[in-house]
PDB file of C-alpha atoms and ligand atoms in Angstrom:
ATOM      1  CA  UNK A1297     -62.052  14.042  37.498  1.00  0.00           C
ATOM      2  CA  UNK A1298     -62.489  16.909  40.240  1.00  0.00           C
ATOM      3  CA  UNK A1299     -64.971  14.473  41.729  1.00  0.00           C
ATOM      4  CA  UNK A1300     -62.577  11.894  42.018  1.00  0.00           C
ATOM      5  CA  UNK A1301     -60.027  14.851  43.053  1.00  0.00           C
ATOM      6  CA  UNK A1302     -62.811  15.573  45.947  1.00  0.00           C
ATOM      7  CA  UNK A1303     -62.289  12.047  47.033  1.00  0.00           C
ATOM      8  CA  UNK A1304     -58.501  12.235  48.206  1.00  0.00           C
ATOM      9  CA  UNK A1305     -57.594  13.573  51.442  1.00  0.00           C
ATOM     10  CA  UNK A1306     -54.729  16.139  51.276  1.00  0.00           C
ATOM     11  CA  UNK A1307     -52.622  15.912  54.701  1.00  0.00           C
ATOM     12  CA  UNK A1308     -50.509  19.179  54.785  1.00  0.00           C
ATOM     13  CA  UNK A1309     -46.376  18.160  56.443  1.00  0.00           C
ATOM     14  CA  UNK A1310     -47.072  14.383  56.567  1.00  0.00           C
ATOM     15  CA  UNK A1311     -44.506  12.328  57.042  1.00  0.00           C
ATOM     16  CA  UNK A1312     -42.470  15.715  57.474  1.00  0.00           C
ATOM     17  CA  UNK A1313     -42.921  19.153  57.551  1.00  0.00           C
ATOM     18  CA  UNK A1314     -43.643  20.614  53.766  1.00  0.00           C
ATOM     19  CA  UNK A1315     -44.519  17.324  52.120  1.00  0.00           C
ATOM     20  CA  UNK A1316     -48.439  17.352  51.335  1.00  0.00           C
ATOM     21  CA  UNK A1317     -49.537  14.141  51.353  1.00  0.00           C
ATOM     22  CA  UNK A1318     -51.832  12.425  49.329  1.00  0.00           C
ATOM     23  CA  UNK A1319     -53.921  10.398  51.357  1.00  0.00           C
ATOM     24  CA  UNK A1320     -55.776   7.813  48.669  1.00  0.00           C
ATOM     25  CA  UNK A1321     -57.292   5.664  51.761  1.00  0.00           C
ATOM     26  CA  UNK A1322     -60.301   8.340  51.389  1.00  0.00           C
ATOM     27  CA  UNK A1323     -60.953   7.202  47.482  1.00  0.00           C
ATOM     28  CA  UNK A1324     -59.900   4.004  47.406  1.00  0.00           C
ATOM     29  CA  UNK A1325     -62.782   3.158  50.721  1.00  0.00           C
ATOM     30  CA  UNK A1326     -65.689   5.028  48.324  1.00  0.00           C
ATOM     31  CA  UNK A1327     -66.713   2.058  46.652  1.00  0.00           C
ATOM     32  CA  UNK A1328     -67.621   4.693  43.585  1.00  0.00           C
ATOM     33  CA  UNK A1329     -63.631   5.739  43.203  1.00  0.00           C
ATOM     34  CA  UNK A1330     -62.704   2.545  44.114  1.00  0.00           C
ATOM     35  CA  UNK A1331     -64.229   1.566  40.759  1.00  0.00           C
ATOM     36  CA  UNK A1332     -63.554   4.475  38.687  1.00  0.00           C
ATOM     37  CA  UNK A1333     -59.894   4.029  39.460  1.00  0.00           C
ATOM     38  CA  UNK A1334     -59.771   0.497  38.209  1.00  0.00           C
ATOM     39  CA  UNK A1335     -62.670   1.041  35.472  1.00  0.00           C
ATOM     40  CA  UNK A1336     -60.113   4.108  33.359  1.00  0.00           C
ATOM     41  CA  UNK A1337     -56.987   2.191  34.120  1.00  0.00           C
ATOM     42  CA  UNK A1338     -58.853  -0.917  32.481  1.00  0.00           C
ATOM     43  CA  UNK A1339     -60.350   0.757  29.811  1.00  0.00           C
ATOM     44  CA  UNK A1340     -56.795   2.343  28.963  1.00  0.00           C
ATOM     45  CA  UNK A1341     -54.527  -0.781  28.599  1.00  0.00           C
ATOM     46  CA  UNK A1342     -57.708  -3.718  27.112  1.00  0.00           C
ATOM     47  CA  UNK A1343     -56.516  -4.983  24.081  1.00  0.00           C
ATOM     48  CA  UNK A1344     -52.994  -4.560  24.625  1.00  0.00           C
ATOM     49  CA  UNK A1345     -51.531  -7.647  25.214  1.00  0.00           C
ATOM     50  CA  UNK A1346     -50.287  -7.001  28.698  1.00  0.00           C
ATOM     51  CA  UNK A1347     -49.318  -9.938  30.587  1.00  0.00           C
ATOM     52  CA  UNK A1348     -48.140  -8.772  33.783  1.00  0.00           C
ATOM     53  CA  UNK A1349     -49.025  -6.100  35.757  1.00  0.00           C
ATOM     54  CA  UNK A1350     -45.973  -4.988  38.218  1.00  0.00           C
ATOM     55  CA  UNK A1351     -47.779  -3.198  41.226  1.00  0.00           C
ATOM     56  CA  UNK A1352     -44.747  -0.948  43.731  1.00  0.00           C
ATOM     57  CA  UNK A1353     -45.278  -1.606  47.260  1.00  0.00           C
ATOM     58  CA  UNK A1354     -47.288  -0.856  49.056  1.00  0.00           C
ATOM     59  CA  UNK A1355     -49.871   1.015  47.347  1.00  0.00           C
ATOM     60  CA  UNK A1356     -48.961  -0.367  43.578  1.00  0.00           C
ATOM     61  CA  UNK A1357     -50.752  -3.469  45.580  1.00  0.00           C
ATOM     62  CA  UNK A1358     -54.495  -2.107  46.081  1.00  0.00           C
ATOM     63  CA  UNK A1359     -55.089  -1.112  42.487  1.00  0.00           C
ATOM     64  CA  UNK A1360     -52.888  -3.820  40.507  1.00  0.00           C
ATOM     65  CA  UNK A1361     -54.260  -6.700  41.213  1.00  0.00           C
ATOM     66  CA  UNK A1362     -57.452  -5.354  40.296  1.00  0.00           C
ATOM     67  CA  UNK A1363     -56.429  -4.161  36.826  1.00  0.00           C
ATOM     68  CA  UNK A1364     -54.494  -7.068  35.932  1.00  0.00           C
ATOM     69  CA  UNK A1365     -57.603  -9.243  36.768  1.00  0.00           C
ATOM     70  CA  UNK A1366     -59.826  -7.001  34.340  1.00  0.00           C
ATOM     71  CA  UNK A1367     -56.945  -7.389  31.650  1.00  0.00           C
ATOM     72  CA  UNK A1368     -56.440 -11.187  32.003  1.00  0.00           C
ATOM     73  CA  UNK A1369     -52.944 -10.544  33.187  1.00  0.00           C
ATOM     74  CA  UNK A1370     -50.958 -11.946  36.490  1.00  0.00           C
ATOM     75  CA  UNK A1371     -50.079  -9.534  39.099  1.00  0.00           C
ATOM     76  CA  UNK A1372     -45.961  -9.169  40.149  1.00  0.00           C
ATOM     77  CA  UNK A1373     -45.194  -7.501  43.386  1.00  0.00           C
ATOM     78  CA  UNK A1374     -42.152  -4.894  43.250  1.00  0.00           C
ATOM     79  CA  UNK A1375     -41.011  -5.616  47.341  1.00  0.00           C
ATOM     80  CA  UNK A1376     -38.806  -3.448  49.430  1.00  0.00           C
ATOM     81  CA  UNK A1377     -35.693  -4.990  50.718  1.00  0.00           C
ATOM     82  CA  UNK A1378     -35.461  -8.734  52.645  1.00  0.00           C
ATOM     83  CA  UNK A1379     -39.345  -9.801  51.759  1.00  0.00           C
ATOM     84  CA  UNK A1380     -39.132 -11.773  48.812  1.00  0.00           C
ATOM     85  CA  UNK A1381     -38.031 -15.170  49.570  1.00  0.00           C
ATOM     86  CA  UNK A1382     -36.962 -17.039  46.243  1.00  0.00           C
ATOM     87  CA  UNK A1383     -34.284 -15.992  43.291  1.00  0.00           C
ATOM     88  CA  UNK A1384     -34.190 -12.080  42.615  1.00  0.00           C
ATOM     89  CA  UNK A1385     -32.867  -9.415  41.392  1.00  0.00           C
ATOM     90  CA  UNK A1386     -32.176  -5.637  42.955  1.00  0.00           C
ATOM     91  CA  UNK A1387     -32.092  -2.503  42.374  1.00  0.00           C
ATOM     92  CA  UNK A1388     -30.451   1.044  44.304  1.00  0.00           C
ATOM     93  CA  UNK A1389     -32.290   3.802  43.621  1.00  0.00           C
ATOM     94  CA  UNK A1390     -31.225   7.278  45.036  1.00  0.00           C
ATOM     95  CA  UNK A1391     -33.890   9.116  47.507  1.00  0.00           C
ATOM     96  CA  UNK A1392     -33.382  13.140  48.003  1.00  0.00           C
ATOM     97  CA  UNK A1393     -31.482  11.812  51.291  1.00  0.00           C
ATOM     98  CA  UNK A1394     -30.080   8.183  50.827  1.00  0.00           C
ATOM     99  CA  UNK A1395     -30.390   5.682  48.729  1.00  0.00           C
ATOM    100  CA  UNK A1396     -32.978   2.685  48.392  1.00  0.00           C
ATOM    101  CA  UNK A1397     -33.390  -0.937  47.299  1.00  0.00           C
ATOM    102  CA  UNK A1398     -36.423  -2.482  45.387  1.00  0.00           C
ATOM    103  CA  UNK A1399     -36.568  -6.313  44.468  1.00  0.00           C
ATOM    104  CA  UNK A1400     -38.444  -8.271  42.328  1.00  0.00           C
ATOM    105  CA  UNK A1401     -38.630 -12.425  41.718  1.00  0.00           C
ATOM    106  CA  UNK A1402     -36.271 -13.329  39.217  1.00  0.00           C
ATOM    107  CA  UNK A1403     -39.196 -15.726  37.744  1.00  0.00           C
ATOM    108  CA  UNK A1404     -41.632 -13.088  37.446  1.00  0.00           C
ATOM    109  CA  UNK A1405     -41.703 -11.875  33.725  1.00  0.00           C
ATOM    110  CA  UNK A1406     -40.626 -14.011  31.095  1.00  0.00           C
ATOM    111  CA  UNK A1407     -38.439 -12.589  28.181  1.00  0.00           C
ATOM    112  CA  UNK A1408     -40.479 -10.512  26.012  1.00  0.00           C
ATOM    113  CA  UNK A1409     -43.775 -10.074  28.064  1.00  0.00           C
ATOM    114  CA  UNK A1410     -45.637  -7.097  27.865  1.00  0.00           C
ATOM    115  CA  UNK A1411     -45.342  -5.276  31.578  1.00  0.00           C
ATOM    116  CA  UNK A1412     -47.702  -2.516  32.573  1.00  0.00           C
ATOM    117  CA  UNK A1413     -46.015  -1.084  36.130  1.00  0.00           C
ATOM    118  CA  UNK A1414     -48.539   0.076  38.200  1.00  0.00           C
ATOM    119  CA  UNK A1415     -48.362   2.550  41.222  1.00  0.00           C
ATOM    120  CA  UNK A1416     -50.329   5.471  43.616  1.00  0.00           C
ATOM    121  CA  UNK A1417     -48.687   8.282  43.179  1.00  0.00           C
ATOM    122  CA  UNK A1418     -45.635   9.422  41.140  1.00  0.00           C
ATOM    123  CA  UNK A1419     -43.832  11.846  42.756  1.00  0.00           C
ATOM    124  CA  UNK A1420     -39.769  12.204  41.521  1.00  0.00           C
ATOM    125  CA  UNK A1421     -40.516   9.136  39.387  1.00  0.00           C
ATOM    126  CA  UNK A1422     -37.044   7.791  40.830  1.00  0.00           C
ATOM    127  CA  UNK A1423     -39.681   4.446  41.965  1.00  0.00           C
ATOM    128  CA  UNK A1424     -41.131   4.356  38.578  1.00  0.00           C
ATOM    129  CA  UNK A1425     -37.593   4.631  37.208  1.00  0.00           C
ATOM    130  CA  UNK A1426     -35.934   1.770  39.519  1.00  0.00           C
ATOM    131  CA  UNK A1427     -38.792  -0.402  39.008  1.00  0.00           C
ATOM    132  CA  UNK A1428     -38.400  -0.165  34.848  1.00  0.00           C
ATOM    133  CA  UNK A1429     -34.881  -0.729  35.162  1.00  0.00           C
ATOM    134  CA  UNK A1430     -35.585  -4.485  36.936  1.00  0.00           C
ATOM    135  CA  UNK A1431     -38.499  -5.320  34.082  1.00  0.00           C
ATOM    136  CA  UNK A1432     -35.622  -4.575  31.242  1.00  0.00           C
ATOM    137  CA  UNK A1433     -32.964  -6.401  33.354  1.00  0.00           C
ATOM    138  CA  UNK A1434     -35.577  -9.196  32.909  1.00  0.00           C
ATOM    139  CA  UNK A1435     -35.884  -9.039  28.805  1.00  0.00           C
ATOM    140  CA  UNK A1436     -39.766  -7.556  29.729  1.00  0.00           C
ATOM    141  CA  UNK A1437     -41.227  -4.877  27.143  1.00  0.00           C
ATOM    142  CA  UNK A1438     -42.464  -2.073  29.421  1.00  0.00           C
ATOM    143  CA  UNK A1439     -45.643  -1.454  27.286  1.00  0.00           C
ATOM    144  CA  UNK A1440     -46.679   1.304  30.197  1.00  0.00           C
ATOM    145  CA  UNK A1441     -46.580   2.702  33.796  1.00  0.00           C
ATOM    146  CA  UNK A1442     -49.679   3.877  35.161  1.00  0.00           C
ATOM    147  CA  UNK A1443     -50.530   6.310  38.363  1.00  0.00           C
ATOM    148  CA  UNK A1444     -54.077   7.495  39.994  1.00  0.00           C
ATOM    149  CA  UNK A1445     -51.855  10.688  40.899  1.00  0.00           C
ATOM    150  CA  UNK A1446     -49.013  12.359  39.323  1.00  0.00           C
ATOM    151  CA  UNK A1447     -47.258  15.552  40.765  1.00  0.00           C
ATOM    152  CA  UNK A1448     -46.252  17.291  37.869  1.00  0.00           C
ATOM    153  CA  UNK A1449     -44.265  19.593  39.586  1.00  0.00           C
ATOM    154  CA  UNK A1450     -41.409  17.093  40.196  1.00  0.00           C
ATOM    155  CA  UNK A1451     -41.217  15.990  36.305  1.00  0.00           C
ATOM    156  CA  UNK A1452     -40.942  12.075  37.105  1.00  0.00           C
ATOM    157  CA  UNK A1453     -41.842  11.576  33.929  1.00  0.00           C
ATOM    158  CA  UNK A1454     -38.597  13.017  32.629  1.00  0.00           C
ATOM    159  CA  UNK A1455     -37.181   9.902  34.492  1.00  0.00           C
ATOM    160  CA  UNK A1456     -38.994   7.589  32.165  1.00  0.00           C
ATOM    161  CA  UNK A1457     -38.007   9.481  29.144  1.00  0.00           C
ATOM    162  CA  UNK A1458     -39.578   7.090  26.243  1.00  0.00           C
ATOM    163  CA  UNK A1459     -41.797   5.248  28.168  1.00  0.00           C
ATOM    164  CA  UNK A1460     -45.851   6.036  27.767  1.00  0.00           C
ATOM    165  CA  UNK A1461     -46.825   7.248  31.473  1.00  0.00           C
ATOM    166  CA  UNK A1462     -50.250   7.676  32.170  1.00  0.00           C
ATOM    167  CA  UNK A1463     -52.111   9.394  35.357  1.00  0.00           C
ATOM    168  CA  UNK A1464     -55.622  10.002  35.736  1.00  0.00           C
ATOM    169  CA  UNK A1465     -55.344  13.256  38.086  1.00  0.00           C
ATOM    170  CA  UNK A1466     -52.534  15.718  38.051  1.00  0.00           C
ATOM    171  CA  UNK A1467     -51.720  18.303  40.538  1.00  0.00           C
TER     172      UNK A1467
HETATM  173  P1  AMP B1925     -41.116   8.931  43.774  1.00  0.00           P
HETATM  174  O1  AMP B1925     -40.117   7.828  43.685  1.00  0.00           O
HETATM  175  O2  AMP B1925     -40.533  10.229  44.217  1.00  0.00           O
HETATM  176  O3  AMP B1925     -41.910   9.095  42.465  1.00  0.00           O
HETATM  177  O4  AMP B1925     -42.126   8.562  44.922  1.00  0.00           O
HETATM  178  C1  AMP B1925     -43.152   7.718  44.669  1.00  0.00           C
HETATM  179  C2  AMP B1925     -43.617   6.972  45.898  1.00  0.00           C
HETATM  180  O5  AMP B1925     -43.664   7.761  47.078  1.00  0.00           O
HETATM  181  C3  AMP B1925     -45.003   6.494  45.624  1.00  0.00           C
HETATM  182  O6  AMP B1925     -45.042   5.106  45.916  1.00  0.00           O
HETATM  183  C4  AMP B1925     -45.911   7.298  46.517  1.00  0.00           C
HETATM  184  O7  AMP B1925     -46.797   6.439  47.160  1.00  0.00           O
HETATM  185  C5  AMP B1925     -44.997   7.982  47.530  1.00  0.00           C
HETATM  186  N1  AMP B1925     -45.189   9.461  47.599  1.00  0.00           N
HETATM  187  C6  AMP B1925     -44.267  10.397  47.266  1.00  0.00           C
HETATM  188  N2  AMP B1925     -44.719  11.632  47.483  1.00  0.00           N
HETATM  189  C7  AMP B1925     -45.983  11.513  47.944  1.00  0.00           C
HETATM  190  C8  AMP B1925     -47.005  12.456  48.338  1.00  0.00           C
HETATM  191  N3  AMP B1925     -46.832  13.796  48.293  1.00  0.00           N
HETATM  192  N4  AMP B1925     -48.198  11.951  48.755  1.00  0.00           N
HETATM  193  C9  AMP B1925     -48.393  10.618  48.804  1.00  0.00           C
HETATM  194  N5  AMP B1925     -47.482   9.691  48.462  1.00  0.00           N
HETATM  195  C10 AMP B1925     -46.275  10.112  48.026  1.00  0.00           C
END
Protein backbone atom coordinates (compact mmCIF):
# COMPACT_ATOMS: atom_id res chain seq x y z
CA UNK A 1 0.00 0.00 0.00
CA UNK A 2 2.79 2.78 0.66
CA UNK A 3 3.95 1.79 -2.80
CA UNK A 4 0.82 2.52 -4.28
CA UNK A 5 0.75 5.66 -1.73
CA UNK A 6 4.28 6.59 -3.55
CA UNK A 7 2.39 6.60 -6.76
CA UNK A 8 -0.06 9.66 -6.11
CA UNK A 9 1.05 13.08 -6.51
CA UNK A 10 0.11 15.34 -3.54
CA UNK A 11 -0.48 19.07 -4.93
CA UNK A 12 -0.38 21.34 -1.76
CA UNK A 13 -3.57 24.57 -2.23
CA UNK A 14 -4.97 23.09 -5.48
CA UNK A 15 -7.89 24.23 -6.59
CA UNK A 16 -7.54 26.75 -3.54
CA UNK A 17 -5.36 27.65 -1.00
CA UNK A 18 -5.32 24.79 1.96
CA UNK A 19 -6.93 22.00 -0.01
CA UNK A 20 -4.13 19.24 -0.74
CA UNK A 21 -4.96 17.63 -3.61
CA UNK A 22 -4.77 14.26 -4.57
CA UNK A 23 -3.51 14.04 -7.88
CA UNK A 24 -4.35 10.12 -9.03
CA UNK A 25 -3.24 10.99 -12.84
CA UNK A 26 0.38 9.89 -11.43
CA UNK A 27 -1.04 6.16 -10.43
CA UNK A 28 -3.57 5.67 -12.60
CA UNK A 29 -0.64 6.37 -15.90
CA UNK A 30 1.79 3.51 -14.01
CA UNK A 31 0.45 0.71 -15.76
CA UNK A 32 1.50 -1.32 -12.31
CA UNK A 33 -1.19 0.91 -10.09
CA UNK A 34 -3.28 1.12 -12.82
CA UNK A 35 -3.75 -2.62 -12.25
CA UNK A 36 -3.46 -2.93 -8.64
CA UNK A 37 -6.28 -0.45 -8.31
CA UNK A 38 -8.66 -2.47 -10.40
CA UNK A 39 -7.05 -6.01 -9.37
CA UNK A 40 -8.15 -5.26 -5.05
CA UNK A 41 -11.33 -3.55 -6.04
CA UNK A 42 -12.08 -6.83 -8.17
CA UNK A 43 -10.94 -9.19 -5.86
CA UNK A 44 -13.16 -7.38 -3.10
CA UNK A 45 -16.70 -7.39 -4.69
CA UNK A 46 -16.28 -11.22 -7.16
CA UNK A 47 -18.91 -13.30 -6.18
CA UNK A 48 -21.24 -10.81 -5.09
CA UNK A 49 -23.80 -10.52 -7.40
CA UNK A 50 -23.24 -6.94 -8.39
CA UNK A 51 -24.89 -5.87 -11.43
CA UNK A 52 -24.11 -2.39 -11.87
CA UNK A 53 -21.34 -0.51 -11.09
CA UNK A 54 -22.29 3.43 -10.62
CA UNK A 55 -18.91 5.32 -11.35
CA UNK A 56 -19.23 9.63 -10.02
CA UNK A 57 -17.96 11.86 -12.58
CA UNK A 58 -15.39 12.37 -13.55
CA UNK A 59 -12.97 10.21 -11.93
CA UNK A 60 -15.70 7.37 -10.73
CA UNK A 61 -15.25 6.95 -14.79
CA UNK A 62 -11.45 5.70 -15.10
CA UNK A 63 -11.69 2.91 -12.56
CA UNK A 64 -15.51 1.74 -12.98
CA UNK A 65 -15.71 0.62 -16.05
CA UNK A 66 -12.83 -1.42 -15.44
CA UNK A 67 -14.19 -3.16 -12.34
CA UNK A 68 -17.53 -3.70 -13.58
CA UNK A 69 -15.96 -5.45 -16.67
CA UNK A 70 -13.88 -7.85 -14.26
CA UNK A 71 -17.25 -8.46 -12.27
CA UNK A 72 -19.52 -9.10 -15.30
CA UNK A 73 -21.50 -6.06 -14.39
CA UNK A 74 -22.66 -2.85 -16.67
CA UNK A 75 -21.18 0.40 -15.90
CA UNK A 76 -23.84 3.60 -14.95
CA UNK A 77 -22.45 7.05 -15.14
CA UNK A 78 -23.49 9.45 -12.10
CA UNK A 79 -23.37 13.01 -14.52
CA UNK A 80 -23.23 16.52 -13.27
CA UNK A 81 -26.02 18.75 -14.25
CA UNK A 82 -27.52 19.18 -18.17
CA UNK A 83 -25.35 16.02 -19.70
CA UNK A 84 -27.56 13.24 -19.61
CA UNK A 85 -29.95 13.36 -22.37
CA UNK A 86 -32.90 10.79 -21.75
CA UNK A 87 -35.45 10.32 -18.54
CA UNK A 88 -33.69 11.08 -15.06
CA UNK A 89 -33.74 11.71 -11.90
CA UNK A 90 -31.76 14.49 -9.55
CA UNK A 91 -30.37 15.08 -6.74
CA UNK A 92 -29.12 18.59 -4.48
CA UNK A 93 -26.47 17.92 -2.49
CA UNK A 94 -24.99 20.70 -0.18
CA UNK A 95 -21.10 21.71 -0.85
CA UNK A 96 -19.21 23.65 2.21
CA UNK A 97 -20.27 26.81 -0.03
CA UNK A 98 -23.43 26.08 -2.23
CA UNK A 99 -25.22 23.50 -3.17
CA UNK A 100 -24.89 20.87 -6.13
CA UNK A 101 -26.85 18.66 -8.53
CA UNK A 102 -25.96 15.02 -9.63
CA UNK A 103 -28.17 13.02 -12.21
CA UNK A 104 -28.47 9.72 -13.17
CA UNK A 105 -30.72 7.83 -16.17
CA UNK A 106 -33.89 6.92 -14.84
CA UNK A 107 -33.38 3.41 -16.82
CA UNK A 108 -30.19 2.67 -15.30
CA UNK A 109 -30.77 0.14 -12.37
CA UNK A 110 -33.63 -1.97 -12.33
CA UNK A 111 -35.58 -2.56 -8.99
CA UNK A 112 -33.64 -4.71 -6.80
CA UNK A 113 -30.14 -4.81 -8.53
CA UNK A 114 -27.20 -5.05 -6.63
CA UNK A 115 -25.20 -1.44 -7.10
CA UNK A 116 -21.57 -1.11 -6.15
CA UNK A 117 -20.91 3.02 -6.43
CA UNK A 118 -17.63 3.59 -7.37
CA UNK A 119 -15.43 6.80 -6.99
CA UNK A 120 -11.55 8.49 -6.55
CA UNK A 121 -11.50 9.94 -3.61
CA UNK A 122 -13.97 10.41 -0.70
CA UNK A 123 -13.55 13.42 0.88
CA UNK A 124 -16.95 14.82 3.04
CA UNK A 125 -18.71 11.79 1.54
CA UNK A 126 -21.63 14.40 0.74
CA UNK A 127 -20.94 12.77 -3.30
CA UNK A 128 -21.02 9.32 -1.99
CA UNK A 129 -24.10 10.30 0.02
CA UNK A 130 -26.10 12.10 -2.98
CA UNK A 131 -25.20 9.44 -5.28
CA UNK A 132 -26.80 6.52 -2.74
CA UNK A 133 -29.73 8.53 -2.31
CA UNK A 134 -30.55 8.33 -6.43
CA UNK A 135 -29.70 4.25 -6.43
CA UNK A 136 -32.51 3.88 -3.46
CA UNK A 137 -34.82 6.40 -5.24
CA UNK A 138 -34.41 3.74 -7.99
CA UNK A 139 -35.49 0.45 -5.76
CA UNK A 140 -31.37 -0.51 -6.24
CA UNK A 141 -29.71 -2.47 -3.18
CA UNK A 142 -26.49 -0.51 -2.55
CA UNK A 143 -24.42 -3.72 -1.87
CA UNK A 144 -21.17 -1.17 -1.56
CA UNK A 145 -19.28 2.10 -2.35
CA UNK A 146 -15.78 1.82 -3.08
CA UNK A 147 -12.74 4.59 -3.13
CA UNK A 148 -8.80 4.26 -4.13
CA UNK A 149 -8.54 7.19 -1.43
CA UNK A 150 -10.42 8.07 1.58
CA UNK A 151 -9.61 11.16 3.86
CA UNK A 152 -10.47 10.03 7.08
CA UNK A 153 -10.22 13.18 8.57
CA UNK A 154 -13.55 14.44 7.12
CA UNK A 155 -15.61 11.19 8.39
CA UNK A 156 -17.61 10.72 4.96
CA UNK A 157 -18.26 7.62 6.00
CA UNK A 158 -20.47 8.86 8.80
CA UNK A 159 -22.57 10.10 5.76
CA UNK A 160 -23.17 6.57 4.64
CA UNK A 161 -23.98 5.38 8.05
CA UNK A 162 -25.00 1.52 7.25
CA UNK A 163 -23.59 1.20 4.10
CA UNK A 164 -20.15 -1.10 3.73
CA UNK A 165 -17.49 1.61 2.41
CA UNK A 166 -14.36 0.39 1.35
CA UNK A 167 -10.92 2.37 0.44
CA UNK A 168 -7.73 0.91 -0.33
CA UNK A 169 -5.44 3.91 1.07
CA UNK A 170 -6.34 6.21 3.87
CA UNK A 171 -4.77 9.39 4.82
P1 LIG B 1 -16.85 14.79 -1.15
O1 LIG B 1 -18.24 14.92 -1.68
O2 LIG B 1 -16.47 15.86 -0.19
O3 LIG B 1 -16.59 13.39 -0.56
O4 LIG B 1 -15.86 15.00 -2.36
C1 LIG B 1 -15.60 13.97 -3.20
C2 LIG B 1 -15.21 14.43 -4.59
O5 LIG B 1 -14.35 15.56 -4.61
C3 LIG B 1 -14.47 13.30 -5.23
O6 LIG B 1 -15.07 13.07 -6.49
C4 LIG B 1 -13.04 13.74 -5.34
O7 LIG B 1 -12.58 13.48 -6.63
C5 LIG B 1 -13.04 15.24 -5.07
N1 LIG B 1 -12.09 15.66 -4.00
C6 LIG B 1 -12.43 16.21 -2.81
N2 LIG B 1 -11.35 16.51 -2.08
C7 LIG B 1 -10.28 16.13 -2.80
C8 LIG B 1 -8.85 16.17 -2.57
N3 LIG B 1 -8.29 16.65 -1.44
N4 LIG B 1 -8.04 15.68 -3.55
C9 LIG B 1 -8.58 15.18 -4.69
N5 LIG B 1 -9.89 15.13 -4.97
C10 LIG B 1 -10.76 15.59 -4.04
Amino acid sequence: MEELKKKIREVPDFPKPGILFYDLTTLLKDKDGLRSVIDILTEKYKGLGIEKVVGIESRGFIVGPGVAYNLGAGFVPVRKKGKLPAEKITVTYDLEYGQDVLEMHKDAIEPGQRVLIVDDLIATGGTAAATVRMVRQLNGEVTGLAFIVELEFLNGREKLDGYEVFSILRY
